[in-house]
Tab-separated table of C-alpha atoms and ligand atoms in Angstrom:
chain	number	residue	atom	x	y	z
A	1	MET	CA	-18.563	-43.029	-44.465
A	2	LEU	CA	-21.380	-45.222	-45.737
A	3	ILE	CA	-21.195	-48.978	-46.285
A	4	ASN	CA	-23.798	-50.412	-48.611
A	5	LEU	CA	-25.224	-53.647	-47.230
A	6	THR	CA	-27.595	-54.644	-50.015
A	7	ASP	CA	-25.608	-57.792	-50.830
A	8	VAL	CA	-25.565	-59.018	-47.192
A	9	PHE	CA	-29.255	-58.292	-46.677
A	10	THR	CA	-30.258	-60.146	-49.813
A	11	SER	CA	-27.876	-63.159	-49.867
A	12	GLU	CA	-28.809	-65.951	-47.480
A	13	GLY	CA	-25.850	-66.993	-45.288
A	14	LYS	CA	-23.523	-64.323	-46.593
A	15	VAL	CA	-20.719	-63.093	-44.357
A	16	LYS	CA	-18.881	-59.872	-45.079
A	17	LYS	CA	-15.838	-58.780	-43.090
A	18	MET	CA	-14.093	-55.464	-43.378
A	19	SER	CA	-11.914	-53.080	-41.486
A	20	GLN	CA	-12.323	-49.315	-41.681
A	21	THR	CA	-9.941	-46.564	-40.732
A	22	LEU	CA	-11.702	-43.718	-38.971
A	23	ASP	CA	-10.244	-40.352	-38.147
A	24	ILE	CA	-11.676	-39.496	-34.732
A	25	ASP	CA	-9.611	-36.734	-33.162
A	26	ARG	CA	-11.778	-36.012	-30.123
A	27	VAL	CA	-14.645	-37.368	-28.079
A	28	SER	CA	-17.338	-35.092	-26.672
A	29	TYR	CA	-18.874	-36.556	-23.563
A	30	MET	CA	-21.038	-35.018	-20.807
A	31	GLY	CA	-20.260	-31.479	-21.898
A	32	ALA	CA	-16.497	-31.928	-22.126
A	33	THR	CA	-14.208	-32.729	-25.062
A	34	TYR	CA	-11.286	-35.120	-24.800
A	35	PRO	CA	-8.498	-35.604	-27.370
A	36	VAL	CA	-8.019	-39.037	-28.917
A	37	ILE	CA	-4.362	-40.093	-28.752
A	38	GLU	CA	-4.532	-43.433	-30.544
A	39	GLN	CA	-7.118	-45.485	-32.363
A	40	SER	CA	-7.239	-48.839	-34.071
A	41	ASP	CA	-9.142	-49.583	-37.248
A	42	VAL	CA	-12.737	-50.627	-36.775
A	43	SER	CA	-13.329	-54.328	-37.532
A	44	LEU	CA	-16.797	-55.072	-38.790
A	45	THR	CA	-18.435	-58.403	-39.560
A	46	PHE	CA	-21.825	-58.600	-41.223
A	47	THR	CA	-23.632	-61.935	-41.216
A	48	ASN	CA	-26.898	-62.639	-42.966
A	49	ILE	CA	-29.093	-64.372	-40.368
A	50	GLY	CA	-32.298	-64.633	-42.362
A	51	THR	CA	-34.259	-62.782	-44.993
A	52	GLY	CA	-33.595	-59.082	-44.580
A	53	GLN	CA	-31.754	-59.596	-41.301
A	54	VAL	CA	-28.099	-58.935	-40.667
A	55	LEU	CA	-26.050	-59.409	-37.531
A	56	LEU	CA	-23.424	-56.699	-37.204
A	57	GLU	CA	-20.473	-57.346	-34.899
A	58	GLY	CA	-17.543	-55.036	-34.467
A	59	ASP	CA	-14.775	-53.761	-32.280
A	60	MET	CA	-12.144	-51.071	-31.990
A	61	THR	CA	-9.830	-49.758	-29.293
A	62	LEU	CA	-8.855	-46.185	-28.682
A	63	LYS	CA	-6.842	-44.166	-26.215
A	64	VAL	CA	-8.334	-40.937	-24.916
A	65	SER	CA	-6.727	-38.299	-22.701
A	66	ILE	CA	-9.042	-37.599	-19.738
A	67	PRO	CA	-8.187	-35.612	-16.582
A	68	CYS	CA	-8.040	-37.511	-13.286
A	69	ASP	CA	-11.202	-36.918	-11.234
A	70	ARG	CA	-9.144	-36.000	-8.165
A	71	CYS	CA	-5.938	-34.266	-9.257
A	72	LEU	CA	-6.897	-33.162	-12.804
A	73	GLN	CA	-3.691	-34.558	-14.366
A	74	ASP	CA	-4.301	-35.962	-17.852
A	75	VAL	CA	-4.603	-39.739	-17.898
A	76	GLU	CA	-4.370	-41.913	-21.012
A	77	VAL	CA	-7.436	-44.115	-20.834
A	78	SER	CA	-7.780	-47.149	-23.109
A	79	ILE	CA	-11.306	-47.811	-24.231
A	80	ASP	CA	-12.307	-51.157	-25.712
A	81	VAL	CA	-15.381	-50.839	-27.837
A	82	THR	CA	-17.185	-54.052	-28.791
A	83	PHE	CA	-20.729	-54.243	-29.990
A	84	SER	CA	-23.287	-56.283	-31.850
A	85	HIS	CA	-26.559	-55.201	-33.404
A	86	GLU	CA	-29.266	-56.929	-35.379
A	87	LEU	CA	-30.095	-54.894	-38.417
A	88	ALA	CA	-33.295	-55.165	-40.416
A	89	ALA	CA	-33.642	-54.323	-44.069
A	90	PRO	CA	-36.009	-51.458	-44.840
A	91	SER	CA	-39.569	-52.666	-45.336
A	92	GLU	CA	-43.077	-51.442	-44.674
A	93	GLU	CA	-43.140	-53.257	-41.344
A	94	ASN	CA	-40.015	-51.462	-40.195
A	95	VAL	CA	-41.391	-48.065	-41.054
A	96	GLN	CA	-44.163	-48.672	-38.509
A	97	SER	CA	-41.866	-49.518	-35.604
A	98	GLU	CA	-40.089	-46.217	-35.423
A	99	GLU	CA	-38.933	-46.659	-31.816
A	100	GLU	CA	-36.590	-49.390	-32.918
A	101	GLU	CA	-35.171	-47.309	-35.708
A	102	GLN	CA	-31.405	-47.149	-35.525
A	103	CYS	CA	-29.920	-43.794	-36.399
A	104	PHE	CA	-26.773	-45.298	-37.924
A	105	ILE	CA	-28.574	-47.140	-40.702
A	106	SER	CA	-30.668	-45.633	-43.436
A	107	GLY	CA	-32.073	-47.903	-46.085
A	108	TYR	CA	-29.306	-50.361	-46.942
A	109	ASP	CA	-26.502	-48.004	-45.941
A	110	LEU	CA	-24.627	-48.147	-42.655
A	111	ASP	CA	-23.115	-44.888	-41.439
A	112	VAL	CA	-19.889	-46.000	-39.722
A	113	GLU	CA	-19.079	-42.655	-38.058
A	114	THR	CA	-22.507	-42.332	-36.438
A	115	LEU	CA	-22.384	-45.951	-35.306
A	116	MET	CA	-18.917	-45.579	-33.760
A	117	ASN	CA	-19.683	-42.247	-32.086
A	118	ASN	CA	-22.598	-43.930	-30.296
A	119	GLU	CA	-20.538	-46.953	-29.326
A	120	ILE	CA	-17.641	-44.883	-27.976
A	121	LEU	CA	-19.971	-42.789	-25.779
A	122	ILE	CA	-21.569	-45.953	-24.363
A	123	ASN	CA	-18.095	-47.201	-23.408
A	124	MET	CA	-16.709	-44.011	-21.876
A	125	PRO	CA	-15.481	-44.551	-18.286
A	126	VAL	CA	-17.629	-43.084	-15.504
A	127	LYS	CA	-14.672	-42.428	-13.231
A	128	VAL	CA	-11.065	-41.742	-14.191
A	129	LEU	CA	-8.215	-41.821	-11.678
A	130	CYS	CA	-4.494	-41.479	-12.464
A	131	HIS	CA	-4.009	-44.282	-9.940
A	132	GLU	CA	-6.203	-45.977	-7.325
A	133	ASP	CA	-4.824	-44.017	-4.372
A	134	CYS	CA	-4.542	-40.601	-6.013
A	135	LYS	CA	-4.350	-38.031	-3.228
A	136	GLY	CA	-5.994	-35.280	-5.222
A	137	ILE	CA	-5.260	-31.593	-4.878
A	138	CYS	CA	-5.051	-29.424	-1.776
A	139	MET	CA	-8.368	-27.650	-1.229
A	140	VAL	CA	-6.538	-24.602	0.067
A	141	CYS	CA	-3.708	-23.939	-2.414
A	142	GLY	CA	-4.472	-26.312	-5.323
A	143	HIS	CA	-1.149	-28.152	-4.998
A	144	ASN	CA	-1.083	-31.694	-6.440
A	145	LEU	CA	-0.727	-33.799	-3.276
A	146	ASN	CA	0.721	-36.751	-5.251
A	147	GLU	CA	3.877	-34.621	-5.552
A	148	GLY	CA	4.147	-34.225	-1.769
A	149	GLU	CA	2.555	-32.259	1.037
A	150	CYS	CA	2.110	-28.511	0.598
A	151	GLY	CA	1.995	-27.785	4.325
A	152	CYS	CA	-1.421	-26.115	4.316
A	153	ASP	CA	-3.585	-26.504	7.392
A	154	THR	CA	-6.582	-28.383	6.022
A	155	PHE	CA	-7.855	-29.478	9.436
A	156	VAL	CA	-11.282	-27.966	10.036
A	157	PRO	CA	-12.695	-28.981	13.430
A	158	ASP	CA	-16.154	-27.436	13.133
A	159	PRO	CA	-18.366	-28.604	10.204
A	160	ARG	CA	-20.027	-25.179	10.124
A	161	MET	CA	-16.621	-23.620	9.630
A	162	ALA	CA	-15.972	-26.082	6.808
A	163	ALA	CA	-19.107	-24.860	5.036
A	164	ILE	CA	-18.026	-21.244	5.389
A	165	LYS	CA	-14.583	-22.161	4.095
A	166	ASP	CA	-16.173	-23.835	1.034
A	167	ILE	CA	-18.155	-20.708	0.255
A	168	PHE	CA	-15.032	-18.621	0.683
A	169	ASN	CA	-13.069	-20.860	-1.704
A	170	ALA	CA	-15.883	-20.901	-4.255
A	171	ASN	CA	-15.956	-17.093	-4.274
A	172	LYS	CA	-12.207	-16.912	-4.594
A	173	GLU	CA	-12.293	-18.934	-7.833
A	174	VAL	CA	-14.694	-16.563	-9.601
B	1	ZN	ZN1	-4.963	-38.167	-9.867
B	2	ZN	ZN1	-2.041	-26.559	0.068
């Protein structure tokens, strides 16, 4: 979805507000894909802050289903995405500074999907837990320890034995 910004770039002091409905059904992050459960519209405000310069501010919230890092149960994670960018109108000067080129704008057109995909990835949580004191899963039988003890003997007195046990478990999973 492209938004043409010619009027904001060329009219001194102009402010343009809009809200866009996006249809994002999943987020791909660090090699995994997570389903999006809920999403708000994207609010965007464009403010002319000088000749050929526009300040873009926006926000959206979404809910993504991500497995708990410890017990692997799906957790609904709310992600607040807020951002602001200074955009420059295309000109000969801009062509020269390619490092500052922003992939979500081409000419006077803003690509909302590309912009929002970037912003969502920046705001993805590094660590997800179903709750602070999640007990995780049993390393022996895979039982979710939040649902109670499984009774496995997980006490390993010798660290060298622990290493052997890890190798054994890794092989078992293949
Ligand atoms: Zn958990
Ligand atoms: Zn167990």
